[in-house]
């Protein structure tokens, strides 16, 4: 395979030095993307797909965006104090999560081709990295503008709606741009990036805890003071100044930006691209798991002298104990349904879906060993342990995690007023077995069978491979019907916890018995 022919850099007539400015970088990038074309000027057809995508996306978003602007430009009464403060806490947590994602992924992100050919060439480093920085900045500004408009709708618009809308939009976009800019500055140093991730995680945790405290306080929360227009404009100007200072610092630092963090980010992007192109989402989780353990040196200890099924289950317990951050994240995520129920009390399906998804995530945290063995048949043969006792022993940890998470989340929903009556926490132990079975089914999915026959979807007429459909629904086919009493009780404002708990316990027992019987009959 021959390398793509990159045009030689132009020579400055005054100094005789190679011209490595933005024009040369654009010409090299155009030639790299189309090696067969000798001209650096792209044809109009090369721009068709990007412009068509932008046009279709703009047409789809124009109507909702216009309605949002019309709603925000008219006087709106403020939301209740609890709803407004919890919504503000969720917006802060979302901005902190955006900064965390940017710090982990790397906002200065090039494609693998650009990182291998252009970044290591004598071209101007700033000209090569500018498109990536602009893409990250535009994404951050769009997310910040949406969060700013949503926060303003909760705080209310008593008067001067256009000025308040402008202040909220500018503040949200500037906050997001500042966070992504700090992530770009931290990407230069291996020491600064972990500190920024810790600060962003701490801000998200503090925002969620504050929102949960406000939701628990309920009627004791005082109404928020009216946000005066001069104060709003002054705040927006100050935040915009911080964003501009951060942007200038990033722009000045692009000249000497190191290549190693950009190459690492490009490698992560390449792995994500392979997972998307090959339709293998599980590939990303395996890459992340391997990267986590590759950077650490866990202590080596002998296995206990227990029976084989208990030893396999003990491996999952030990692996989870060595990842305390995952347990802390699961414990913190019990606040998410409470916050959603406080901000949107008229949408019970929203926090019911959050309970389903996060309960499955909690149970999946205890199925790491099953996932590794599914990806490595040799490891499963090396253990040489199978049968009904093994499956029963491996159900214990996912069931305990799911039961503890569901109990904590339902116990927190009671004082928030999202559920009528008391005794909802008993639904957690009653439903613990269903997420455990679903998590083990999801862990055993393995790779997708891309050679399977296509299935024609009835509504759209599109063809989806049967292997992809089976892979997607595996686990959900047990979780949704198995947790139906819990989901119906959460969605019904007049439901009582007693009958739902009895029905859920009986259905969980049937699911566990059916799963163990099916696993026992497998060869």
Short mmCIF file of C-alpha atoms in Angstrom, two decimals, residues 12-512:
data_model
loop_
_atom_site.label_atom_id
_atom_site.label_comp_id
_atom_site.label_asym_id
_atom_site.label_seq_id
_atom_site.Cartn_x
_atom_site.Cartn_y
_atom_site.Cartn_z
CA UNK A 12 8.23 31.63 0.22
CA UNK A 13 9.91 33.87 -2.35
CA UNK A 14 11.25 36.29 0.24
CA UNK A 15 12.90 33.91 2.67
CA UNK A 16 13.15 30.65 0.71
CA UNK A 17 11.56 28.75 3.62
CA UNK A 18 8.72 26.30 3.09
CA UNK A 19 5.30 27.91 3.31
CA UNK A 20 3.41 25.90 5.93
CA UNK A 21 0.44 28.17 6.50
CA UNK A 22 -3.28 27.40 6.59
CA UNK A 23 -3.57 27.33 2.78
CA UNK A 24 -0.94 24.62 2.52
CA UNK A 25 -2.60 22.63 5.29
CA UNK A 26 -5.97 22.84 3.53
CA UNK A 27 -4.40 21.76 0.25
CA UNK A 28 -2.69 18.81 1.91
CA UNK A 29 -5.90 17.77 3.66
CA UNK A 30 -7.86 17.94 0.41
CA UNK A 31 -5.23 15.87 -1.40
CA UNK A 32 -5.12 13.37 1.45
CA UNK A 33 -8.86 12.84 1.31
CA UNK A 34 -8.80 12.45 -2.49
CA UNK A 35 -5.40 11.06 -3.55
CA UNK A 36 -6.45 10.60 -7.18
CA UNK A 37 -7.29 14.29 -7.62
CA UNK A 38 -4.34 16.55 -8.43
CA UNK A 39 -6.22 19.75 -7.76
CA UNK A 40 -6.68 20.91 -4.19
CA UNK A 41 -9.97 22.62 -5.07
CA UNK A 42 -12.81 20.19 -4.28
CA UNK A 43 -15.67 19.65 -6.70
CA UNK A 44 -19.17 20.75 -5.77
CA UNK A 45 -20.26 17.12 -5.47
CA UNK A 46 -17.79 16.61 -2.60
CA UNK A 47 -19.74 19.19 -0.61
CA UNK A 48 -23.16 17.74 -1.41
CA UNK A 49 -23.52 15.33 1.51
CA UNK A 50 -22.39 17.78 4.24
CA UNK A 51 -24.61 20.58 2.95
CA UNK A 52 -27.54 18.19 2.40
CA UNK A 53 -27.17 16.88 5.94
CA UNK A 54 -27.08 20.39 7.38
CA UNK A 55 -30.12 21.37 5.31
CA UNK A 56 -32.20 18.36 6.36
CA UNK A 57 -31.19 18.75 9.99
CA UNK A 58 -32.02 22.45 9.93
CA UNK A 59 -35.42 21.78 8.38
CA UNK A 60 -36.22 19.21 11.08
CA UNK A 61 -35.09 21.45 13.94
CA UNK A 62 -36.53 24.72 12.61
CA UNK A 63 -40.07 24.07 13.84
CA UNK A 64 -39.22 23.02 17.41
CA UNK A 65 -36.61 25.78 17.69
CA UNK A 66 -39.08 28.39 16.48
CA UNK A 67 -41.67 27.24 19.03
CA UNK A 68 -39.03 27.33 21.77
CA UNK A 69 -38.09 30.90 20.84
CA UNK A 70 -41.72 31.99 20.77
CA UNK A 71 -42.30 30.46 24.21
CA UNK A 72 -39.19 32.04 25.68
CA UNK A 73 -39.78 35.45 24.11
CA UNK A 74 -43.15 35.87 25.87
CA UNK A 75 -43.59 36.43 29.62
CA UNK A 76 -43.54 33.13 31.46
CA UNK A 77 -44.31 32.54 35.13
CA UNK A 78 -41.46 30.94 37.06
CA UNK A 79 -41.64 27.28 37.90
CA UNK A 80 -42.09 26.23 41.55
CA UNK A 81 -38.94 26.87 43.63
CA UNK A 82 -38.12 23.19 44.01
CA UNK A 83 -38.51 22.51 40.28
CA UNK A 84 -36.44 25.55 39.33
CA UNK A 85 -33.56 24.72 41.68
CA UNK A 86 -33.49 21.04 40.74
CA UNK A 87 -33.56 21.96 37.05
CA UNK A 88 -30.68 24.37 37.61
CA UNK A 89 -28.74 21.60 39.39
CA UNK A 90 -29.35 19.26 36.45
CA UNK A 91 -28.09 21.92 34.03
CA UNK A 92 -24.91 22.37 36.07
CA UNK A 93 -24.42 18.60 36.22
CA UNK A 94 -24.90 18.40 32.44
CA UNK A 95 -22.25 21.09 31.86
CA UNK A 96 -19.87 19.28 34.21
CA UNK A 97 -20.57 16.01 32.37
CA UNK A 98 -19.82 17.76 29.07
CA UNK A 99 -16.46 18.89 30.45
CA UNK A 100 -15.80 15.37 31.72
CA UNK A 101 -16.55 13.84 28.31
CA UNK A 102 -14.34 16.41 26.61
CA UNK A 103 -11.50 15.72 29.05
CA UNK A 104 -11.76 11.95 28.52
CA UNK A 105 -12.17 11.97 24.74
CA UNK A 106 -9.92 14.96 24.04
CA UNK A 107 -11.49 18.01 22.37
CA UNK A 108 -8.49 18.36 20.02
CA UNK A 109 -9.54 15.30 18.04
CA UNK A 110 -8.34 14.46 14.54
CA UNK A 111 -9.28 11.59 12.30
CA UNK A 112 -6.72 8.76 12.23
CA UNK A 113 -5.65 9.74 8.68
CA UNK A 114 -5.06 13.38 9.59
CA UNK A 115 -3.28 12.41 12.79
CA UNK A 116 -0.89 10.02 11.00
CA UNK A 117 -0.15 12.07 7.90
CA UNK A 118 -0.72 15.74 8.63
CA UNK A 119 0.05 16.05 12.32
CA UNK A 120 3.51 14.50 11.98
CA UNK A 121 4.34 16.48 8.82
CA UNK A 122 6.19 19.83 8.72
CA UNK A 123 2.87 21.62 8.16
CA UNK A 124 1.80 24.37 10.52
CA UNK A 125 0.50 22.67 13.67
CA UNK A 126 -2.12 25.34 14.30
CA UNK A 127 -3.49 25.07 10.77
CA UNK A 128 -3.79 21.30 11.12
CA UNK A 129 -5.56 21.41 14.49
CA UNK A 130 -7.85 24.39 13.88
CA UNK A 131 -10.75 22.42 12.25
CA UNK A 132 -10.87 19.98 15.16
CA UNK A 133 -10.91 22.79 17.72
CA UNK A 134 -13.66 24.61 15.82
CA UNK A 135 -15.82 21.47 15.72
CA UNK A 136 -15.46 20.99 19.46
CA UNK A 137 -16.23 24.67 20.11
CA UNK A 138 -19.39 24.63 17.94
CA UNK A 139 -20.64 21.47 19.65
CA UNK A 140 -20.05 22.96 23.09
CA UNK A 141 -21.81 26.21 22.20
CA UNK A 142 -24.87 24.38 20.83
CA UNK A 143 -25.20 22.23 23.97
CA UNK A 144 -24.69 25.26 26.21
CA UNK A 145 -27.31 27.31 24.35
CA UNK A 146 -29.90 24.53 24.74
CA UNK A 147 -29.16 24.21 28.46
CA UNK A 148 -29.31 27.98 28.92
CA UNK A 149 -32.71 28.21 27.22
CA UNK A 150 -34.09 25.31 29.25
CA UNK A 151 -32.87 26.86 32.51
CA UNK A 152 -34.47 30.19 31.60
CA UNK A 153 -37.82 28.49 31.01
CA UNK A 154 -37.67 27.20 34.60
CA UNK A 155 -36.61 30.52 36.13
CA UNK A 156 -39.37 32.42 34.33
CA UNK A 157 -39.44 35.53 32.15
CA UNK A 158 -41.35 38.37 33.89
CA UNK A 159 -40.28 41.16 31.50
CA UNK A 160 -37.65 42.12 28.91
CA UNK A 161 -37.87 38.66 27.42
CA UNK A 162 -35.42 39.26 24.57
CA UNK A 163 -32.68 40.55 26.88
CA UNK A 164 -33.16 37.71 29.36
CA UNK A 165 -33.14 35.16 26.53
CA UNK A 166 -29.94 36.64 25.13
CA UNK A 167 -28.30 36.61 28.57
CA UNK A 168 -29.31 32.99 29.22
CA UNK A 169 -28.17 31.80 25.81
CA UNK A 170 -24.84 33.63 26.00
CA UNK A 171 -24.23 32.40 29.55
CA UNK A 172 -24.95 28.78 28.69
CA UNK A 173 -22.85 28.80 25.53
CA UNK A 174 -19.97 30.58 27.30
CA UNK A 175 -19.99 28.14 30.22
CA UNK A 176 -19.86 25.16 27.86
CA UNK A 177 -17.17 26.77 25.72
CA UNK A 178 -15.06 27.52 28.80
CA UNK A 179 -15.31 23.92 29.98
CA UNK A 180 -14.30 22.48 26.61
CA UNK A 181 -11.49 25.05 26.35
CA UNK A 182 -10.14 24.01 29.74
CA UNK A 183 -10.30 20.39 28.56
CA UNK A 184 -8.27 21.34 25.48
CA UNK A 185 -5.66 23.08 27.66
CA UNK A 186 -5.54 20.07 30.00
CA UNK A 187 -5.09 17.71 27.04
CA UNK A 188 -1.58 19.07 26.60
CA UNK A 189 -0.40 17.74 29.97
CA UNK A 190 -0.69 14.24 31.40
CA UNK A 191 -0.83 15.73 34.90
CA UNK A 192 -3.51 18.34 34.28
CA UNK A 193 -6.04 16.07 32.55
CA UNK A 194 -6.70 13.81 35.61
CA UNK A 195 -7.17 16.87 37.81
CA UNK A 196 -9.71 18.37 35.41
CA UNK A 197 -11.59 15.08 35.30
CA UNK A 198 -11.69 14.99 39.10
CA UNK A 199 -12.91 18.58 39.29
CA UNK A 200 -15.63 17.96 36.68
CA UNK A 201 -16.72 14.77 38.45
CA UNK A 202 -16.81 16.60 41.78
CA UNK A 203 -18.90 19.40 40.29
CA UNK A 204 -21.39 16.90 38.83
CA UNK A 205 -21.63 15.03 42.15
CA UNK A 206 -22.09 18.26 44.10
CA UNK A 207 -24.81 19.43 41.69
CA UNK A 208 -26.70 16.13 41.95
CA UNK A 209 -26.45 16.08 45.75
CA UNK A 210 -27.64 19.68 45.91
CA UNK A 211 -30.60 18.88 43.68
CA UNK A 212 -31.48 15.85 45.81
CA UNK A 213 -31.28 17.94 48.98
CA UNK A 214 -33.59 20.55 47.49
CA UNK A 215 -36.01 17.87 46.33
CA UNK A 216 -36.05 16.35 49.82
CA UNK A 217 -36.69 19.75 51.40
CA UNK A 218 -39.85 20.20 49.34
CA UNK A 219 -42.07 23.06 50.53
CA UNK A 220 -39.38 24.45 52.84
CA UNK A 221 -37.52 25.90 49.84
CA UNK A 222 -37.97 29.62 49.46
CA UNK A 223 -38.82 31.17 46.10
CA UNK A 224 -35.87 32.33 44.06
CA UNK A 225 -35.29 36.09 43.76
CA UNK A 226 -36.09 37.66 40.43
CA UNK A 227 -33.07 37.77 38.15
CA UNK A 228 -32.73 41.45 37.26
CA UNK A 229 -31.94 42.28 33.64
CA UNK A 230 -28.76 44.33 34.42
CA UNK A 231 -27.43 41.54 36.63
CA UNK A 232 -28.21 38.96 33.94
CA UNK A 233 -26.41 40.97 31.27
CA UNK A 234 -23.42 41.58 33.57
CA UNK A 235 -23.19 37.85 34.33
CA UNK A 236 -23.39 36.98 30.66
CA UNK A 237 -20.66 39.52 29.85
CA UNK A 238 -18.37 38.15 32.57
CA UNK A 239 -18.84 34.54 31.48
CA UNK A 240 -18.34 35.52 27.83
CA UNK A 241 -15.07 37.23 28.79
CA UNK A 242 -13.88 34.04 30.51
CA UNK A 243 -14.78 32.01 27.43
CA UNK A 244 -12.89 34.42 25.16
CA UNK A 245 -9.80 34.32 27.40
CA UNK A 246 -9.88 30.51 27.37
CA UNK A 247 -10.33 30.47 23.59
CA UNK A 248 -7.36 32.79 23.10
CA UNK A 249 -5.22 30.59 25.36
CA UNK A 250 -6.20 27.52 23.34
CA UNK A 251 -5.50 29.33 20.07
CA UNK A 252 -2.04 30.42 21.21
CA UNK A 253 -1.26 26.92 22.48
CA UNK A 254 -2.07 25.21 19.18
CA UNK A 255 1.30 26.28 17.74
CA UNK A 256 3.23 24.01 20.12
CA UNK A 257 0.50 21.47 20.86
CA UNK A 258 2.11 18.06 21.53
CA UNK A 259 1.37 15.23 19.13
CA UNK A 260 1.05 12.36 21.58
CA UNK A 261 -2.35 13.29 23.15
CA UNK A 262 -3.78 13.95 19.69
CA UNK A 263 -2.56 10.55 18.48
CA UNK A 264 -4.08 8.87 21.54
CA UNK A 265 -7.41 10.59 20.91
CA UNK A 266 -7.26 9.55 17.25
CA UNK A 267 -6.67 5.94 18.32
CA UNK A 268 -9.77 6.08 20.53
CA UNK A 269 -11.73 7.57 17.65
CA UNK A 270 -10.50 4.78 15.38
CA UNK A 271 -11.70 2.15 17.86
CA UNK A 272 -15.10 3.84 18.07
CA UNK A 273 -15.29 4.03 14.29
CA UNK A 274 -14.50 0.33 13.97
CA UNK A 275 -17.26 -0.48 16.44
CA UNK A 276 -19.77 1.64 14.52
CA UNK A 277 -18.80 0.39 11.06
CA UNK A 278 -18.69 -3.24 12.15
CA UNK A 279 -21.91 -2.83 14.20
CA UNK A 280 -20.18 -4.19 17.31
CA UNK A 281 -21.07 -1.88 20.24
CA UNK A 282 -19.66 -4.38 22.73
CA UNK A 283 -16.23 -3.74 21.23
CA UNK A 284 -16.14 -0.32 22.89
CA UNK A 285 -16.83 -1.75 26.34
CA UNK A 286 -14.11 -4.34 25.92
CA UNK A 287 -11.61 -1.69 24.81
CA UNK A 288 -12.47 0.52 27.78
CA UNK A 289 -12.21 -2.41 30.20
CA UNK A 290 -8.84 -3.48 28.86
CA UNK A 291 -7.53 0.09 28.95
CA UNK A 292 -8.60 0.45 32.57
CA UNK A 293 -6.77 -2.63 33.76
CA UNK A 294 -3.76 -2.02 31.52
CA UNK A 295 -3.03 1.21 33.39
CA UNK A 296 -3.15 -0.49 36.80
CA UNK A 297 -1.30 -3.24 38.63
CA UNK A 298 -3.75 -5.18 40.80
CA UNK A 299 -2.22 -7.32 43.52
CA UNK A 300 -1.83 -11.02 42.81
CA UNK A 301 -3.45 -13.28 45.38
CA UNK A 302 -4.13 -17.02 45.37
CA UNK A 303 -7.63 -18.23 44.74
CA UNK A 304 -9.53 -19.53 47.75
CA UNK A 305 -9.91 -23.27 48.21
CA UNK A 306 -13.61 -23.22 47.41
CA UNK A 307 -15.71 -25.24 44.99
CA UNK A 308 -15.42 -24.19 41.37
CA UNK A 309 -18.78 -22.36 41.06
CA UNK A 310 -18.04 -20.24 44.13
CA UNK A 311 -14.57 -19.38 42.83
CA UNK A 312 -15.99 -18.09 39.56
CA UNK A 313 -18.53 -15.99 41.44
CA UNK A 314 -15.77 -14.75 43.78
CA UNK A 315 -13.83 -13.43 40.77
CA UNK A 316 -16.72 -11.08 39.95
CA UNK A 317 -16.87 -9.90 43.57
CA UNK A 318 -13.13 -9.23 43.64
CA UNK A 319 -13.20 -7.36 40.32
CA UNK A 320 -16.01 -5.13 41.54
CA UNK A 321 -14.21 -4.46 44.82
CA UNK A 322 -11.19 -3.22 42.88
CA UNK A 323 -13.34 -0.60 41.15
CA UNK A 324 -14.80 1.52 43.97
CA UNK A 325 -15.55 4.40 41.59
CA UNK A 326 -18.11 2.23 39.81
CA UNK A 327 -19.90 1.50 43.07
CA UNK A 328 -19.87 5.20 43.96
CA UNK A 329 -21.34 6.08 40.56
CA UNK A 330 -24.09 3.48 41.01
CA UNK A 331 -24.92 4.85 44.45
CA UNK A 332 -25.04 8.39 43.08
CA UNK A 333 -27.24 7.39 40.15
CA UNK A 334 -30.09 6.55 42.55
CA UNK A 335 -30.69 10.32 42.68
CA UNK A 336 -31.42 10.57 38.95
CA UNK A 337 -35.05 9.29 39.09
CA UNK A 338 -35.75 11.65 41.99
CA UNK A 339 -34.46 14.66 40.09
CA UNK A 340 -36.36 13.71 36.92
CA UNK A 341 -39.58 13.23 38.91
CA UNK A 342 -39.09 16.64 40.56
CA UNK A 343 -38.48 18.57 37.35
CA UNK A 344 -41.10 16.71 35.28
CA UNK A 345 -43.72 15.43 37.78
CA UNK A 346 -46.33 15.06 35.02
CA UNK A 347 -44.19 12.54 33.09
CA UNK A 348 -43.98 9.37 35.18
CA UNK A 349 -42.82 7.34 32.18
CA UNK A 350 -39.59 9.34 32.21
CA UNK A 351 -38.39 8.32 35.67
CA UNK A 352 -39.86 4.83 35.18
CA UNK A 353 -37.61 4.41 32.14
CA UNK A 354 -34.69 5.77 34.18
CA UNK A 355 -35.38 3.14 36.87
CA UNK A 356 -35.38 0.38 34.23
CA UNK A 357 -32.19 1.48 32.48
CA UNK A 358 -30.17 2.25 35.60
CA UNK A 359 -31.35 -0.93 37.32
CA UNK A 360 -30.02 -2.92 34.36
CA UNK A 361 -26.76 -0.97 34.54
CA UNK A 362 -26.40 -1.80 38.23
CA UNK A 363 -26.93 -5.50 37.58
CA UNK A 364 -24.51 -5.45 34.62
CA UNK A 365 -21.74 -4.19 36.92
CA UNK A 366 -21.63 -7.67 38.47
CA UNK A 367 -21.49 -9.62 35.18
CA UNK A 368 -17.97 -8.72 34.07
CA UNK A 369 -16.66 -12.28 34.37
CA UNK A 370 -19.42 -13.68 32.17
CA UNK A 371 -18.68 -11.00 29.59
CA UNK A 372 -14.97 -11.84 29.50
CA UNK A 373 -15.59 -15.57 29.18
CA UNK A 374 -18.04 -15.02 26.34
CA UNK A 375 -15.39 -13.09 24.43
CA UNK A 376 -12.79 -15.80 25.12
CA UNK A 377 -13.99 -19.41 24.71
CA UNK A 378 -10.51 -20.63 25.66
CA UNK A 379 -10.86 -19.01 29.07
CA UNK A 380 -14.19 -20.73 29.62
CA UNK A 381 -12.67 -24.11 28.73
CA UNK A 382 -9.72 -23.38 31.02
CA UNK A 383 -11.99 -22.95 34.03
CA UNK A 384 -13.72 -26.25 33.30
CA UNK A 385 -16.68 -25.36 35.52
CA UNK A 386 -20.26 -25.33 34.24
CA UNK A 387 -23.70 -26.46 35.19
CA UNK A 388 -26.58 -25.27 37.33
CA UNK A 389 -24.53 -24.42 40.48
CA UNK A 390 -22.31 -22.09 38.45
CA UNK A 391 -25.25 -20.19 36.98
CA UNK A 392 -26.92 -19.93 40.38
CA UNK A 393 -23.73 -18.64 42.05
CA UNK A 394 -23.21 -16.01 39.37
CA UNK A 395 -26.73 -14.69 39.78
CA UNK A 396 -26.09 -13.61 43.37
CA UNK A 397 -23.95 -10.51 42.77
CA UNK A 398 -26.07 -8.99 39.94
CA UNK A 399 -29.22 -9.65 41.96
CA UNK A 400 -27.78 -7.97 45.06
CA UNK A 401 -26.62 -4.94 43.06
CA UNK A 402 -29.95 -4.56 41.25
CA UNK A 403 -31.95 -5.08 44.44
CA UNK A 404 -29.89 -2.56 46.39
CA UNK A 405 -30.11 0.02 43.61
CA UNK A 406 -33.86 -0.38 43.12
CA UNK A 407 -34.47 -0.25 46.87
CA UNK A 408 -32.46 2.95 47.23
CA UNK A 409 -34.07 4.65 44.21
CA UNK A 410 -37.63 3.76 45.26
CA UNK A 411 -36.95 4.77 48.85
CA UNK A 412 -35.79 8.18 47.63
CA UNK A 413 -38.82 8.63 45.37
CA UNK A 414 -41.23 8.37 48.31
CA UNK A 415 -40.24 11.54 50.23
CA UNK A 416 -40.02 13.46 46.94
CA UNK A 417 -43.77 12.95 46.46
CA UNK A 418 -43.39 11.08 43.17
CA UNK A 419 -45.04 7.92 44.55
CA UNK A 420 -48.25 7.76 46.58
CA UNK A 421 -48.18 6.13 49.97
CA UNK A 422 -45.34 4.20 51.60
CA UNK A 423 -43.74 0.79 51.24
CA UNK A 424 -42.42 1.20 47.70
CA UNK A 425 -38.92 0.19 48.74
CA UNK A 426 -40.06 -3.45 49.06
CA UNK A 427 -40.39 -3.56 45.28
CA UNK A 428 -36.58 -3.49 45.05
CA UNK A 429 -35.91 -6.92 46.61
CA UNK A 430 -38.99 -8.32 44.88
CA UNK A 431 -37.67 -7.31 41.45
CA UNK A 432 -33.97 -8.05 42.00
CA UNK A 433 -33.89 -11.33 40.10
CA UNK A 434 -35.18 -9.99 36.79
CA UNK A 435 -32.39 -7.43 36.14
CA UNK A 436 -29.84 -10.08 37.18
CA UNK A 437 -31.10 -12.54 34.57
CA UNK A 438 -31.29 -9.78 31.95
CA UNK A 439 -27.73 -8.66 32.74
CA UNK A 440 -26.34 -12.18 32.33
CA UNK A 441 -28.20 -12.54 29.01
CA UNK A 442 -26.71 -9.25 27.85
CA UNK A 443 -23.24 -10.37 28.94
CA UNK A 444 -23.54 -13.58 26.92
CA UNK A 445 -24.56 -11.86 23.67
CA UNK A 446 -21.07 -12.00 22.17
CA UNK A 447 -20.58 -10.81 18.62
CA UNK A 448 -23.32 -9.96 16.16
CA UNK A 449 -24.10 -12.45 13.41
CA UNK A 450 -23.89 -10.20 10.36
CA UNK A 451 -24.53 -13.12 7.99
CA UNK A 452 -28.04 -13.69 9.30
CA UNK A 453 -31.12 -13.18 7.16
CA UNK A 454 -32.54 -9.63 7.02
CA UNK A 455 -35.85 -8.74 8.63
CA UNK A 456 -38.16 -6.20 6.94
CA UNK A 457 -39.47 -3.67 9.45
CA UNK A 458 -43.25 -3.24 9.08
CA UNK A 459 -43.41 0.57 9.51
CA UNK A 460 -40.38 1.79 7.57
CA UNK A 461 -39.76 -1.09 5.18
CA UNK A 462 -36.03 -1.07 6.00
CA UNK A 463 -34.08 -4.30 6.24
CA UNK A 464 -32.27 -5.08 9.52
CA UNK A 465 -30.15 -8.21 9.95
CA UNK A 466 -31.75 -10.73 12.26
CA UNK A 467 -28.48 -11.05 14.21
CA UNK A 468 -28.42 -7.32 14.95
CA UNK A 469 -32.08 -7.39 16.05
CA UNK A 470 -31.48 -10.41 18.27
CA UNK A 471 -28.37 -8.84 19.79
CA UNK A 472 -30.23 -5.61 20.57
CA UNK A 473 -33.26 -7.26 22.16
CA UNK A 474 -31.32 -9.86 24.14
CA UNK A 475 -31.75 -8.94 27.79
CA UNK A 476 -34.50 -6.42 27.13
CA UNK A 477 -36.81 -9.29 26.20
CA UNK A 478 -36.50 -10.42 29.83
CA UNK A 479 -36.22 -7.07 31.60
CA UNK A 480 -39.27 -5.31 30.15
CA UNK A 481 -41.84 -8.13 30.59
CA UNK A 482 -40.26 -9.25 33.86
CA UNK A 483 -40.41 -5.76 35.41
CA UNK A 484 -43.88 -5.00 34.05
CA UNK A 485 -45.59 -4.83 37.50
CA UNK A 486 -42.92 -2.39 38.71
CA UNK A 487 -43.11 -0.22 35.59
CA UNK A 488 -46.92 -0.14 35.62
CA UNK A 489 -46.96 0.81 39.28
CA UNK A 490 -44.48 3.64 38.73
CA UNK A 491 -46.45 4.94 35.74
CA UNK A 492 -49.82 4.92 37.53
CA UNK A 493 -50.25 7.81 40.03
CA UNK A 494 -52.99 5.90 41.88
CA UNK A 495 -51.21 2.53 42.19
CA UNK A 496 -50.63 0.86 45.56
CA UNK A 497 -47.28 -0.75 46.40
CA UNK A 498 -48.73 -3.90 48.02
CA UNK A 499 -50.30 -5.65 44.99
CA UNK A 500 -47.43 -4.55 42.76
CA UNK A 501 -44.89 -6.03 45.18
CA UNK A 502 -46.71 -9.39 45.33
CA UNK A 503 -47.07 -9.57 41.54
CA UNK A 504 -43.45 -8.58 41.01
CA UNK A 505 -42.15 -11.16 43.48
CA UNK A 506 -44.14 -13.95 41.79
CA UNK A 507 -42.99 -12.89 38.33
CA UNK A 508 -39.36 -12.66 39.46
CA UNK A 509 -39.52 -16.17 40.86
CA UNK A 510 -40.89 -17.44 37.54
CA UNK A 511 -38.16 -15.66 35.58
CA UNK A 512 -35.40 -17.06 37.81
#
